[in-house]
Amino acid sequence: MQLVSACTKTLLDSRGKAAAMEKFSISILLIISLLPFLCSSFSQESPTDRRILVLLDDFSLKSSHSIFFSSLKSRGFDLDFKLADDPKLALQRYGQYLYDGLVLFSPSVERFGVALDLAAVLDFVDSGHDLIVAADASASDLIKSIATECGVDFDEDPSALVIDHKTFAVSEIEGDHTLIAADDFIQSDVILGKTKIEAPVLFKGIAHSINGANGLALKVLSASPSAYSANPSSKLSSPPSLTGSTISLVSVMQARNNARIMITGSLDMFSNRCFRSGVQNAESAIKYDKSGNEQFVAELTKWIFHERGHLKAVNVRHHKLGETDEPAMYRIKDDLEFYVEIYEWSGKSWEPYVANDAQVQFYMMSPYVLKTLSTDQKGLYHTTFKVPDVYGVFQFKVEYERLGYTSLSLSKQIPVRPFRHNEYERFITTAFPYYGASFATMAGFFIFSFVYLYNK
Amino acid sequence: MLARTEPINGTAKPKPVSSPMNNFKSDLLNSFSLKSLKLKTKQQELLIRVSILCLVYVLAFITRLFSVLRYESMIHEFDPYFNYRTTLFLTQKGFYDFWNWFDSESWYPLGRIIGGTLYPGLMVTAAIIYWTLRFLRFAVHIREVCVLTAPFFASNTTIVAYFFGKEIWDSGAGLVAAALIAICPGYISRSVAGSYDNEGVAIFALLWTFYLFVKAVNTGSLAWALASAFGYFYMVSAWGGYVFIINLIPLYVMVLLITGRYSLRLYVAYNCMYVLGMLLAMQIRFVGFQHVQSGEHMAAMGVFFLMQVFYFLDWVKYLLNDAKLFQVFLRITVTFTVGVGAIALGVGTASGYISPWTGRFYSLLDPTYAKDHIPIIASVSEHQPTAWSSFMFDFHILLFLFPAGLYFCFKRLSDATIFIVMYGLTSMYFAGVMVRLILVATPAVCLISAIAVSATIKNLTLLLRAKNKVAQTASAKGIGSAKSSSKGLLDQSQPFHRNGAIALLLGAFYLLSKYAMHCTWVTSEAYSSPSIVLAARGAHGNRVIFDDYREAYFWLRQNTPPDAKVMSWWDYGYQITAMGNRTVIVDNNTWNNTHIATVGCAMSSYEDEAYEIMRSLDVDYVLVVFGGVTGYSSDDINKFLWMVRIGGGVFPVIKEPDYLVNGEYRVDKGASPKMLNCLMYDRARGVEIGNKDVKLEYLEEAFTTSNWIVRIYKVKPPNNRW
């Protein structure tokens, strides 16, 4: 009897333990399942970057460029400063990226720390993260090759700087005209914000050009037609390789996965000195108290870190006119309605995106229908059209690529079938003579047989 | 009949074995023996006949089961997978959905209207068998039904062969024909268990239609003609080979008309069969209005009208007593009808109402046509002209018995034997043009050979028996004059007859048993491997099974997104859709040459050009077959020249000489530079690799099966940063 009770007791005990264990494991499961949300890098829901790794050549940059960094911090970014050759440097741990963005303010670094190299940086970009690369006259091969991989070629001459004898920035001391006051901005409100940048941007650094084979890179700030790239301290022996407005001072590239990259040949552009100083273009009489650098850099980083110009298209729906359920297949000549919702990220929330140029294609190897979508101003776009008289596997395609915006590329496959055997018109008016003829023949044959057989 | 052959009898007398003579005798002997053992013999004979037929029926079924016993109950080859998939669809969704099925998983992105582009006979047959079994509470899976449909119909064919043989010769020939066709390799090649293809039921339908038509011609009965029209309908629903029927029968009728064998029986049989058969055939969506619109069917229509003219002339002749007047009338009528017919045909063809002959039809009449004009037809190995060895392989002694049988047929010409002679000769010609048409020739060859065997053996045994009889009845009295004449004949050749007959009988027996052994050997060794699973002998003589195809398809099914598109050479299309359940770009239904050429073009271009094509077709995976490791010979590099030819037929950028070295096709180091750099070469390299360490820029390897036979590559998305 006692034995039995003891047994039941242990049994109960173990049951209690099991229950506790279960609770524990459930909570662990919960945490694990939440983990991706807690530490997701480039979430679909809020595309703005949060954690940014800044790699520096030495920590003195932290103070000399403090305005730039503090403006980032005030916008809510977590900045993590590391020396570029820090041996413990790592972008990812256990396959998860630790950062959403990378700022390379280390132009002279020849090698990064152990776990970081060219391929790692490119992988970082290819998995959808953003990158800012700033070079200067001491730019290393590593930095140049990163730029090359992103479709931008720095001037090969290591001692060359951008020189402009016409649009240089006027300063007290007569310099070698390498400090340029550039104001040839890209015409895009999305990239540079709605407020016009009045003052020129001070730039001192090396030139680069966009690789013609790359269709994704853009010049955001170009040099004036009188600029060229050469060594300012030596005499020009041969014509400079890069001249005029082919020289790009600041370029951006939006990769196909919407990772954004900014490349500039001037690290000084971000410095406190350039932010603070006044500027006067040698060609114009207006003298600005403050250079355009701060506004330019702030607006551009907003774009780079997805605070602006990030679109998403969701809820692609389609159905037959007058129905609500989405069919698995359409029939030729069906009338259908197509919906898609497009939102723009404002930095904090998704706002309806309003435009009148979004189009949908009904596509099978080539577009059969191309319709402009009409919007209800609340993000919902819609249109109606008739399925063409061609069967096959079609796609609804929304390809929306506008300057500065993330490219939207949606496709939804839908087969289109021909008529079923019983969907054709059964009796056609024009065919009545044929119906009449066949019935008349039948009747005639019957009568004839009857007469022939019994008329004797 | 005998009366007709009587005069020949006289001339054939000197020959030791003369068939009509012996037939004549046999009739006499039959009547004689029936006198003494009347009922008993009849019953015995019936019993023997039925039991032989039963045995043949069972034999035909079980000899086709090698593959099931050796491997497993599965579908073979390529096309049967499509048939299986459609049958599955039919049993699951019902007939109307099947009829209207638009398949979006093949021929991406064009899709294929399955219901309107297949011959539904096979699927409907299998589904009906399945439903019947289900109704009888047999819980079978549709796959088992599909696997065993072909053997079942092969068994039925033997029965039809028996009746056909009986119709054209006698029941002995029928029995021999049934036995021959039951194990003939030419037929087994397309009807082993698992070979779930149209031909499986179509040969049955073909022979059935022919039998019923001959029966209708012999009897002149509307009912038989109607039955043959329905047989024709079944044939049309089952196989594109029905074109053979609709051309052979008019040809036969023409021959009868020319040889002056026109009769009312023929008129009834042909008209009823043609008109009803045509109307019924139009119910098959795939055939549609071809009977009135396509050039291939015009012969039948022409003969139909000719029959009416004949009938009309007969009637006029009956009304007009004046022969001269009739001659004039005949001339006018014939000129007029021929003129009208020619004009109608010319206008129809010119206006496009009557479509010209298709390439396949041309290539039958001119074997070199396909090679020059339509590489896609020529690329199929079973469309190649037949080698002599395969005739021997598929027919064995039938090849020698066939002419002998023709001889017997000519000896005893009748409407029925003329038919079988024409069937045999035309189908033999077609079998020479295309390997696969050996199948169509097989029943004719079996029937004609059966006539030879049956007639010879019958004659020989009669000789033996007759002698005994003569010995026995020599003392007996009361023998008619006919008897004495035959006795005289026997006496004339007595010294050699007995031994010669025994020797010949033994020889025939030896040959036939050799035939049976050959057939069994061929069936077991050559025709029972399911090609989707490869078997080879290992180093120690043990059997090694390469199940790479199914492994690859299973991988596709499990590891790729459901809407992934797979590009492969079209051979594997059906299997990928049926087993891998993934969308394919091209498959074995080669209805769109341009689309196949696009794939051929992609396979034979440089990788970057191919990438463009693959992007435009939304290809996600590329599947290639690689024989380099296992020495599997029918891999994609083997088929490569066809890809080049087919691709080059539509896209002139692809030129065959670019891939050849001094007119030779080489895959090793000596291969041409274009060859070495094209996509296909990267995918499926030969054994001696001419270009090692291939690096792929736009593709990455996704999966390779355990024996490296199937390799699947994933098409990379466009470069992220460029």
Tab-separated table of N, CA, C and O in Angstrom, chain A residues 54-59 81-87 89 113:
chain	number	residue	atom	x	y	z
A	54	VAL	N	30.646	52.107	-38.169
A	54	VAL	CA	31.495	53.126	-38.791
A	54	VAL	C	32.939	52.668	-38.647
A	54	VAL	O	33.405	52.437	-37.537
A	55	LEU	N	33.606	52.500	-39.740
A	55	LEU	CA	35.011	52.085	-39.698
A	55	LEU	C	35.892	53.298	-39.968
A	55	LEU	O	35.695	54.024	-40.948
A	56	LEU	N	36.834	53.511	-39.081
A	56	LEU	CA	37.676	54.708	-39.166
A	56	LEU	C	39.128	54.299	-39.278
A	56	LEU	O	39.525	53.220	-38.854
A	57	ASP	N	39.916	55.222	-39.857
A	57	ASP	CA	41.358	54.980	-39.874
A	57	ASP	C	41.956	55.236	-38.499
A	57	ASP	O	42.825	54.508	-38.027
A	58	ASP	N	41.503	56.306	-37.881
A	58	ASP	CA	41.845	56.488	-36.465
A	58	ASP	C	40.739	57.285	-35.801
A	58	ASP	O	39.954	57.954	-36.477
A	59	PHE	N	40.703	57.208	-34.476
A	59	PHE	CA	39.532	57.719	-33.750
A	59	PHE	C	39.442	59.239	-33.738
A	59	PHE	O	38.452	59.794	-33.288
A	81	PHE	N	31.544	52.591	-33.521
A	81	PHE	CA	32.812	53.011	-34.134
A	81	PHE	C	33.850	51.942	-33.926
A	81	PHE	O	34.021	51.417	-32.831
A	82	LYS	N	34.529	51.591	-34.990
A	82	LYS	CA	35.605	50.601	-34.892
A	82	LYS	C	36.743	51.073	-35.770
A	82	LYS	O	36.531	51.763	-36.770
A	83	LEU	N	37.942	50.667	-35.383
A	83	LEU	CA	39.070	50.911	-36.264
A	83	LEU	C	38.990	49.910	-37.422
A	83	LEU	O	38.606	48.766	-37.226
A	84	ALA	N	39.378	50.371	-38.585
A	84	ALA	CA	39.204	49.509	-39.761
A	84	ALA	C	40.044	48.254	-39.682
A	84	ALA	O	39.724	47.243	-40.279
A	85	ASP	N	41.152	48.316	-38.949
A	85	ASP	CA	41.994	47.122	-38.873
A	85	ASP	C	41.819	46.402	-37.542
A	85	ASP	O	42.674	45.613	-37.143
A	86	ASP	N	40.716	46.690	-36.871
A	86	ASP	CA	40.391	45.991	-35.621
A	86	ASP	C	40.308	44.490	-35.899
A	86	ASP	O	39.538	44.052	-36.748
A	87	PRO	N	41.128	43.682	-35.226
A	87	PRO	CA	41.112	42.234	-35.541
A	87	PRO	C	39.787	41.569	-35.198
A	87	PRO	O	39.465	40.514	-35.745
A	89	LEU	N	36.913	42.608	-35.827
A	89	LEU	CA	35.863	43.147	-36.684
A	89	LEU	C	35.028	42.029	-37.321
A	89	LEU	O	35.566	41.086	-37.867
A	113	GLY	N	40.015	44.012	-40.678
A	113	GLY	CA	40.276	42.952	-39.697
A	113	GLY	C	40.026	41.580	-40.303
A	113	GLY	O	39.602	41.453	-41.448
